[in-house]
């Protein structure tokens, strides 16, 4: 398994930008519109949003008169311009005469464009045609797009050499991630490149290539001016690049953290941790990591730059097996939701912060319902505590409830898994269907640890409404949406409810402290999450 021990030193030679920037990487806003007027409006939006340059996608125009339209665009642009006229054979929209297409790009150069992007397949012929006529500050980007996969490191190296041989000023390679480990090969390429290089990995599994390119010396990254209007799969918005991920502050020595999950883009962790890192001036960035195989991921990104991870569904149990050392509590639970890479020896240490977050949130919910009860004993002691789900979060809840003296019942779709967990912690087991008519006593506690009811399937619930009447408190680990169908129906049935947001904030305190070695800014965490 190749390891991308991408070294800091190799990109430390990057020049520090001025004006509060830790990197020279440019933010480019793709401008795709059907008319020149709309392009002009969008170029101004890009400037207001903080872009450094705009990519004018000529192939998106419905009608195009090169000599008039290029002059208008260049004159009206408040930012440096990069012109791209992408043909269908390279993933664009232009389906006309090749000569006309290349003539238009030459004209853009003559009228004062700052960059043009030309495809590798036609780059030699194009660069020969402008030889000796290039304006001083003008640069040619020669690009190669692979919409199928990411080639081997050797093939990528050869591709860079072929692009350089065309006379390119800037090399651009865009590949597609079939799994997140593919991105490592592009990071290795950019960090060791002797020429200006744009390395992008498309698709959700390639997302981190767009955020971390300043760390590894990428020339530019793309950010859209609004949500949904992308020129390639997986593009973030400019607003997210600059404000959520604090792209200008990412430098060669920035530590990388992230949430490992599948799915993962609904997670609010990046909002929480990046805001907190910023508030305490900690040099780290936290990103969503769509991971299929966690062992392969951890092996590939084995440098101490990749310093810590949160783990969510479905990787919490597999994560435990990947760690070199596991905290005793996490070992008893059988699941890890926090991995730290120890800076001294690079070993992976696993923790479980879920159970503290969830159990304290549930205890607070119960205490709220009997004000003034003795807080020394847990309000869970002696209660019948029903856990839905036998995965990592279910194990944490069952373990935590048992620790507090509750009688635990595990309900799961597959009864055998419920039985296995119940035997481990000393409890009872049911199949999920049995919960419909389970009513041994009143005042029970229900805790959903599954993803049932999570965005986008917000209409689902693990248990019918009529069955909720026997519970005094219902907790749902799902926090997107904050008010799940389960919680709504529990409240209508007269139960106290505790949202997954409470668990999320509780478990995040400890993770933040493990990530940074600093005390968690608890007030800030609550403030950030109050908006969601």
JSON list of N, CA and C in Angstrom, two decimals, residues 437-486:
[
{"chain": "A", "resi": 437, "resn": "UNK", "atom": "N", "xyz": [-44.64, -3.45, 20.45]},
{"chain": "A", "resi": 437, "resn": "UNK", "atom": "CA", "xyz": [-45.55, -3.82, 21.54]},
{"chain": "A", "resi": 437, "resn": "UNK", "atom": "C", "xyz": [-44.80, -4.09, 22.84]},
{"chain": "A", "resi": 438, "resn": "UNK", "atom": "N", "xyz": [-43.63, -3.46, 22.98]},
{"chain": "A", "resi": 438, "resn": "UNK", "atom": "CA", "xyz": [-42.82, -3.69, 24.19]},
{"chain": "A", "resi": 438, "resn": "UNK", "atom": "C", "xyz": [-43.23, -2.68, 25.26]},
{"chain": "A", "resi": 439, "resn": "UNK", "atom": "N", "xyz": [-43.81, -3.18, 26.36]},
{"chain": "A", "resi": 439, "resn": "UNK", "atom": "CA", "xyz": [-44.32, -2.25, 27.38]},
{"chain": "A", "resi": 439, "resn": "UNK", "atom": "C", "xyz": [-44.31, -2.92, 28.76]},
{"chain": "A", "resi": 440, "resn": "UNK", "atom": "N", "xyz": [-43.11, -3.32, 29.22]},
{"chain": "A", "resi": 440, "resn": "UNK", "atom": "CA", "xyz": [-43.07, -3.98, 30.53]},
{"chain": "A", "resi": 440, "resn": "UNK", "atom": "C", "xyz": [-43.36, -3.02, 31.69]},
{"chain": "A", "resi": 441, "resn": "UNK", "atom": "N", "xyz": [-43.09, -1.73, 31.48]},
{"chain": "A", "resi": 441, "resn": "UNK", "atom": "CA", "xyz": [-43.34, -0.74, 32.55]},
{"chain": "A", "resi": 441, "resn": "UNK", "atom": "C", "xyz": [-43.44, 0.65, 31.93]},
{"chain": "A", "resi": 442, "resn": "UNK", "atom": "N", "xyz": [-43.92, 1.60, 32.71]},
{"chain": "A", "resi": 442, "resn": "UNK", "atom": "CA", "xyz": [-43.95, 2.98, 32.24]},
{"chain": "A", "resi": 442, "resn": "UNK", "atom": "C", "xyz": [-42.65, 3.68, 32.64]},
{"chain": "A", "resi": 443, "resn": "UNK", "atom": "N", "xyz": [-42.43, 4.87, 32.05]},
{"chain": "A", "resi": 443, "resn": "UNK", "atom": "CA", "xyz": [-41.27, 5.68, 32.45]},
{"chain": "A", "resi": 443, "resn": "UNK", "atom": "C", "xyz": [-39.94, 5.16, 31.93]},
{"chain": "A", "resi": 444, "resn": "UNK", "atom": "N", "xyz": [-39.96, 4.37, 30.85]},
{"chain": "A", "resi": 444, "resn": "UNK", "atom": "CA", "xyz": [-38.70, 3.85, 30.28]},
{"chain": "A", "resi": 444, "resn": "UNK", "atom": "C", "xyz": [-37.97, 4.98, 29.51]},
{"chain": "A", "resi": 445, "resn": "UNK", "atom": "N", "xyz": [-36.73, 4.68, 29.15]},
{"chain": "A", "resi": 445, "resn": "UNK", "atom": "CA", "xyz": [-35.94, 5.64, 28.35]},
{"chain": "A", "resi": 445, "resn": "UNK", "atom": "C", "xyz": [-35.60, 4.97, 27.03]},
{"chain": "A", "resi": 446, "resn": "UNK", "atom": "N", "xyz": [-35.74, 5.73, 25.94]},
{"chain": "A", "resi": 446, "resn": "UNK", "atom": "CA", "xyz": [-35.45, 5.20, 24.60]},
{"chain": "A", "resi": 446, "resn": "UNK", "atom": "C", "xyz": [-34.31, 6.01, 23.99]},
{"chain": "A", "resi": 447, "resn": "UNK", "atom": "N", "xyz": [-33.33, 5.31, 23.43]},
{"chain": "A", "resi": 447, "resn": "UNK", "atom": "CA", "xyz": [-32.21, 6.01, 22.77]},
{"chain": "A", "resi": 447, "resn": "UNK", "atom": "C", "xyz": [-31.99, 5.40, 21.39]},
{"chain": "A", "resi": 448, "resn": "UNK", "atom": "N", "xyz": [-32.19, 6.21, 20.34]},
{"chain": "A", "resi": 448, "resn": "UNK", "atom": "CA", "xyz": [-31.93, 5.74, 18.98]},
{"chain": "A", "resi": 448, "resn": "UNK", "atom": "C", "xyz": [-30.48, 6.04, 18.62]},
{"chain": "A", "resi": 449, "resn": "UNK", "atom": "N", "xyz": [-29.72, 4.99, 18.28]},
{"chain": "A", "resi": 449, "resn": "UNK", "atom": "CA", "xyz": [-28.31, 5.19, 17.89]},
{"chain": "A", "resi": 449, "resn": "UNK", "atom": "C", "xyz": [-28.10, 4.93, 16.41]},
{"chain": "A", "resi": 450, "resn": "UNK", "atom": "N", "xyz": [-29.19, 4.66, 15.66]},
{"chain": "A", "resi": 450, "resn": "UNK", "atom": "CA", "xyz": [-29.05, 4.38, 14.22]},
{"chain": "A", "resi": 450, "resn": "UNK", "atom": "C", "xyz": [-29.17, 5.66, 13.42]},
{"chain": "A", "resi": 451, "resn": "UNK", "atom": "N", "xyz": [-28.99, 5.55, 12.09]},
{"chain": "A", "resi": 451, "resn": "UNK", "atom": "CA", "xyz": [-29.13, 6.74, 11.24]},
{"chain": "A", "resi": 451, "resn": "UNK", "atom": "C", "xyz": [-30.55, 6.88, 10.70]},
{"chain": "A", "resi": 452, "resn": "UNK", "atom": "N", "xyz": [-31.50, 6.06, 11.20]},
{"chain": "A", "resi": 452, "resn": "UNK", "atom": "CA", "xyz": [-32.89, 6.15, 10.71]},
{"chain": "A", "resi": 452, "resn": "UNK", "atom": "C", "xyz": [-33.45, 7.54, 11.04]},
{"chain": "A", "resi": 453, "resn": "UNK", "atom": "N", "xyz": [-33.94, 8.22, 10.01]},
{"chain": "A", "resi": 453, "resn": "UNK", "atom": "CA", "xyz": [-34.48, 9.57, 10.21]},
{"chain": "A", "resi": 453, "resn": "UNK", "atom": "C", "xyz": [-33.51, 10.69, 9.89]},
{"chain": "A", "resi": 454, "resn": "UNK", "atom": "N", "xyz": [-32.28, 10.31, 9.49]},
{"chain": "A", "resi": 454, "resn": "UNK", "atom": "CA", "xyz": [-31.26, 11.33, 9.16]},
{"chain": "A", "resi": 454, "resn": "UNK", "atom": "C", "xyz": [-31.48, 11.86, 7.75]},
{"chain": "A", "resi": 455, "resn": "UNK", "atom": "N", "xyz": [-31.12, 13.12, 7.52]},
{"chain": "A", "resi": 455, "resn": "UNK", "atom": "CA", "xyz": [-31.18, 13.67, 6.16]},
{"chain": "A", "resi": 455, "resn": "UNK", "atom": "C", "xyz": [-30.47, 12.71, 5.21]},
{"chain": "A", "resi": 456, "resn": "UNK", "atom": "N", "xyz": [-31.01, 12.45, 4.02]},
{"chain": "A", "resi": 456, "resn": "UNK", "atom": "CA", "xyz": [-32.22, 13.07, 3.46]},
{"chain": "A", "resi": 456, "resn": "UNK", "atom": "C", "xyz": [-33.51, 12.31, 3.80]},
{"chain": "A", "resi": 457, "resn": "UNK", "atom": "N", "xyz": [-33.42, 11.17, 4.51]},
{"chain": "A", "resi": 457, "resn": "UNK", "atom": "CA", "xyz": [-34.62, 10.35, 4.74]},
{"chain": "A", "resi": 457, "resn": "UNK", "atom": "C", "xyz": [-35.33, 10.77, 6.02]},
{"chain": "A", "resi": 458, "resn": "UNK", "atom": "N", "xyz": [-35.75, 12.04, 6.06]},
{"chain": "A", "resi": 458, "resn": "UNK", "atom": "CA", "xyz": [-36.28, 12.62, 7.30]},
{"chain": "A", "resi": 458, "resn": "UNK", "atom": "C", "xyz": [-37.66, 12.11, 7.67]},
{"chain": "A", "resi": 459, "resn": "UNK", "atom": "N", "xyz": [-38.32, 11.38, 6.76]},
{"chain": "A", "resi": 459, "resn": "UNK", "atom": "CA", "xyz": [-39.67, 10.89, 7.08]},
{"chain": "A", "resi": 459, "resn": "UNK", "atom": "C", "xyz": [-39.63, 9.54, 7.78]},
{"chain": "A", "resi": 460, "resn": "UNK", "atom": "N", "xyz": [-38.43, 8.97, 7.94]},
{"chain": "A", "resi": 460, "resn": "UNK", "atom": "CA", "xyz": [-38.35, 7.65, 8.55]},
{"chain": "A", "resi": 460, "resn": "UNK", "atom": "C", "xyz": [-38.25, 7.75, 10.07]},
{"chain": "A", "resi": 461, "resn": "UNK", "atom": "N", "xyz": [-38.70, 6.70, 10.76]},
{"chain": "A", "resi": 461, "resn": "UNK", "atom": "CA", "xyz": [-38.57, 6.64, 12.21]},
{"chain": "A", "resi": 461, "resn": "UNK", "atom": "C", "xyz": [-38.38, 5.17, 12.59]},
{"chain": "A", "resi": 462, "resn": "UNK", "atom": "N", "xyz": [-37.60, 4.89, 13.65]},
{"chain": "A", "resi": 462, "resn": "UNK", "atom": "CA", "xyz": [-37.33, 3.48, 13.98]},
{"chain": "A", "resi": 462, "resn": "UNK", "atom": "C", "xyz": [-38.47, 2.78, 14.71]},
{"chain": "A", "resi": 463, "resn": "UNK", "atom": "N", "xyz": [-39.46, 3.56, 15.20]},
{"chain": "A", "resi": 463, "resn": "UNK", "atom": "CA", "xyz": [-40.48, 2.97, 16.07]},
{"chain": "A", "resi": 463, "resn": "UNK", "atom": "C", "xyz": [-41.80, 3.72, 15.87]},
{"chain": "A", "resi": 464, "resn": "UNK", "atom": "N", "xyz": [-42.94, 3.01, 15.76]},
{"chain": "A", "resi": 464, "resn": "UNK", "atom": "CA", "xyz": [-44.21, 3.72, 15.52]},
{"chain": "A", "resi": 464, "resn": "UNK", "atom": "C", "xyz": [-44.62, 4.58, 16.71]},
{"chain": "A", "resi": 465, "resn": "UNK", "atom": "N", "xyz": [-45.40, 5.62, 16.40]},
{"chain": "A", "resi": 465, "resn": "UNK", "atom": "CA", "xyz": [-45.77, 6.60, 17.42]},
{"chain": "A", "resi": 465, "resn": "UNK", "atom": "C", "xyz": [-46.49, 5.99, 18.62]},
{"chain": "A", "resi": 466, "resn": "UNK", "atom": "N", "xyz": [-47.39, 5.02, 18.37]},
{"chain": "A", "resi": 466, "resn": "UNK", "atom": "CA", "xyz": [-48.18, 4.46, 19.48]},
{"chain": "A", "resi": 466, "resn": "UNK", "atom": "C", "xyz": [-47.28, 3.80, 20.53]},
{"chain": "A", "resi": 467, "resn": "UNK", "atom": "N", "xyz": [-46.08, 3.33, 20.09]},
{"chain": "A", "resi": 467, "resn": "UNK", "atom": "CA", "xyz": [-45.19, 2.63, 21.02]},
{"chain": "A", "resi": 467, "resn": "UNK", "atom": "C", "xyz": [-44.42, 3.59, 21.92]},
{"chain": "A", "resi": 468, "resn": "UNK", "atom": "N", "xyz": [-44.51, 4.90, 21.64]},
{"chain": "A", "resi": 468, "resn": "UNK", "atom": "CA", "xyz": [-43.70, 5.87, 22.39]},
{"chain": "A", "resi": 468, "resn": "UNK", "atom": "C", "xyz": [-44.35, 6.28, 23.72]},
{"chain": "A", "resi": 469, "resn": "UNK", "atom": "N", "xyz": [-45.60, 5.86, 23.93]},
{"chain": "A", "resi": 469, "resn": "UNK", "atom": "CA", "xyz": [-46.33, 6.31, 25.13]},
{"chain": "A", "resi": 469, "resn": "UNK", "atom": "C", "xyz": [-45.71, 5.81, 26.44]},
{"chain": "A", "resi": 470, "resn": "UNK", "atom": "N", "xyz": [-44.97, 4.69, 26.38]},
{"chain": "A", "resi": 470, "resn": "UNK", "atom": "CA", "xyz": [-44.42, 4.10, 27.62]},
{"chain": "A", "resi": 470, "resn": "UNK", "atom": "C", "xyz": [-43.11, 4.75, 28.05]},
{"chain": "A", "resi": 471, "resn": "UNK", "atom": "N", "xyz": [-42.62, 5.72, 27.27]},
{"chain": "A", "resi": 471, "resn": "UNK", "atom": "CA", "xyz": [-41.30, 6.29, 27.58]},
{"chain": "A", "resi": 471, "resn": "UNK", "atom": "C", "xyz": [-41.43, 7.67, 28.22]},
{"chain": "A", "resi": 472, "resn": "UNK", "atom": "N", "xyz": [-40.58, 7.91, 29.25]},
{"chain": "A", "resi": 472, "resn": "UNK", "atom": "CA", "xyz": [-40.59, 9.25, 29.87]},
{"chain": "A", "resi": 472, "resn": "UNK", "atom": "C", "xyz": [-39.60, 10.17, 29.16]},
{"chain": "A", "resi": 473, "resn": "UNK", "atom": "N", "xyz": [-38.57, 9.55, 28.51]},
{"chain": "A", "resi": 473, "resn": "UNK", "atom": "CA", "xyz": [-37.59, 10.38, 27.80]},
{"chain": "A", "resi": 473, "resn": "UNK", "atom": "C", "xyz": [-37.14, 9.64, 26.54]},
{"chain": "A", "resi": 474, "resn": "UNK", "atom": "N", "xyz": [-37.04, 10.38, 25.43]},
{"chain": "A", "resi": 474, "resn": "UNK", "atom": "CA", "xyz": [-36.56, 9.81, 24.17]},
{"chain": "A", "resi": 474, "resn": "UNK", "atom": "C", "xyz": [-35.38, 10.64, 23.66]},
{"chain": "A", "resi": 475, "resn": "UNK", "atom": "N", "xyz": [-34.30, 9.94, 23.35]},
{"chain": "A", "resi": 475, "resn": "UNK", "atom": "CA", "xyz": [-33.08, 10.58, 22.84]},
{"chain": "A", "resi": 475, "resn": "UNK", "atom": "C", "xyz": [-32.83, 10.07, 21.43]},
{"chain": "A", "resi": 476, "resn": "UNK", "atom": "N", "xyz": [-32.40, 10.97, 20.52]},
{"chain": "A", "resi": 476, "resn": "UNK", "atom": "CA", "xyz": [-32.06, 10.55, 19.16]},
{"chain": "A", "resi": 476, "resn": "UNK", "atom": "C", "xyz": [-30.64, 11.03, 18.84]},
{"chain": "A", "resi": 477, "resn": "UNK", "atom": "N", "xyz": [-29.76, 10.10, 18.50]},
{"chain": "A", "resi": 477, "resn": "UNK", "atom": "CA", "xyz": [-28.37, 10.47, 18.17]},
{"chain": "A", "resi": 477, "resn": "UNK", "atom": "C", "xyz": [-28.26, 11.25, 16.86]},
{"chain": "A", "resi": 478, "resn": "UNK", "atom": "N", "xyz": [-29.29, 11.13, 16.01]},
{"chain": "A", "resi": 478, "resn": "UNK", "atom": "CA", "xyz": [-29.30, 11.89, 14.75]},
{"chain": "A", "resi": 478, "resn": "UNK", "atom": "C", "xyz": [-29.46, 13.39, 15.09]},
{"chain": "A", "resi": 479, "resn": "UNK", "atom": "N", "xyz": [-28.64, 14.25, 14.47]},
{"chain": "A", "resi": 479, "resn": "UNK", "atom": "CA", "xyz": [-28.82, 15.69, 14.75]},
{"chain": "A", "resi": 479, "resn": "UNK", "atom": "C", "xyz": [-29.02, 16.50, 13.48]},
{"chain": "A", "resi": 480, "resn": "UNK", "atom": "N", "xyz": [-29.08, 15.81, 12.32]},
{"chain": "A", "resi": 480, "resn": "UNK", "atom": "CA", "xyz": [-29.47, 16.51, 11.08]},
{"chain": "A", "resi": 480, "resn": "UNK", "atom": "C", "xyz": [-30.66, 15.76, 10.51]},
{"chain": "A", "resi": 481, "resn": "UNK", "atom": "N", "xyz": [-31.89, 16.20, 10.67]},
{"chain": "A", "resi": 481, "resn": "UNK", "atom": "CA", "xyz": [-32.31, 17.47, 11.26]},
{"chain": "A", "resi": 481, "resn": "UNK", "atom": "C", "xyz": [-32.28, 17.41, 12.80]},
{"chain": "A", "resi": 482, "resn": "UNK", "atom": "N", "xyz": [-32.33, 18.60, 13.40]},
{"chain": "A", "resi": 482, "resn": "UNK", "atom": "CA", "xyz": [-32.30, 18.68, 14.86]},
{"chain": "A", "resi": 482, "resn": "UNK", "atom": "C", "xyz": [-33.56, 18.04, 15.45]},
{"chain": "A", "resi": 483, "resn": "UNK", "atom": "N", "xyz": [-34.72, 18.32, 14.84]},
{"chain": "A", "resi": 483, "resn": "UNK", "atom": "CA", "xyz": [-35.98, 17.72, 15.30]},
{"chain": "A", "resi": 483, "resn": "UNK", "atom": "C", "xyz": [-36.35, 16.60, 14.32]},
{"chain": "A", "resi": 484, "resn": "UNK", "atom": "N", "xyz": [-36.00, 15.37, 14.68]},
{"chain": "A", "resi": 484, "resn": "UNK", "atom": "CA", "xyz": [-36.31, 14.23, 13.82]},
{"chain": "A", "resi": 484, "resn": "UNK", "atom": "C", "xyz": [-37.79, 13.86, 14.00]},
{"chain": "A", "resi": 485, "resn": "UNK", "atom": "N", "xyz": [-38.26, 13.01, 13.10]},
{"chain": "A", "resi": 485, "resn": "UNK", "atom": "CA", "xyz": [-39.64, 12.53, 13.24]},
{"chain": "A", "resi": 485, "resn": "UNK", "atom": "C", "xyz": [-39.82, 11.80, 14.58]},
{"chain": "A", "resi": 486, "resn": "UNK", "atom": "N", "xyz": [-38.82, 11.00, 14.96]},
{"chain": "A", "resi": 486, "resn": "UNK", "atom": "CA", "xyz": [-38.89, 10.28, 16.24]},
{"chain": "A", "resi": 486, "resn": "UNK", "atom": "C", "xyz": [-39.09, 11.25, 17.40]}
]
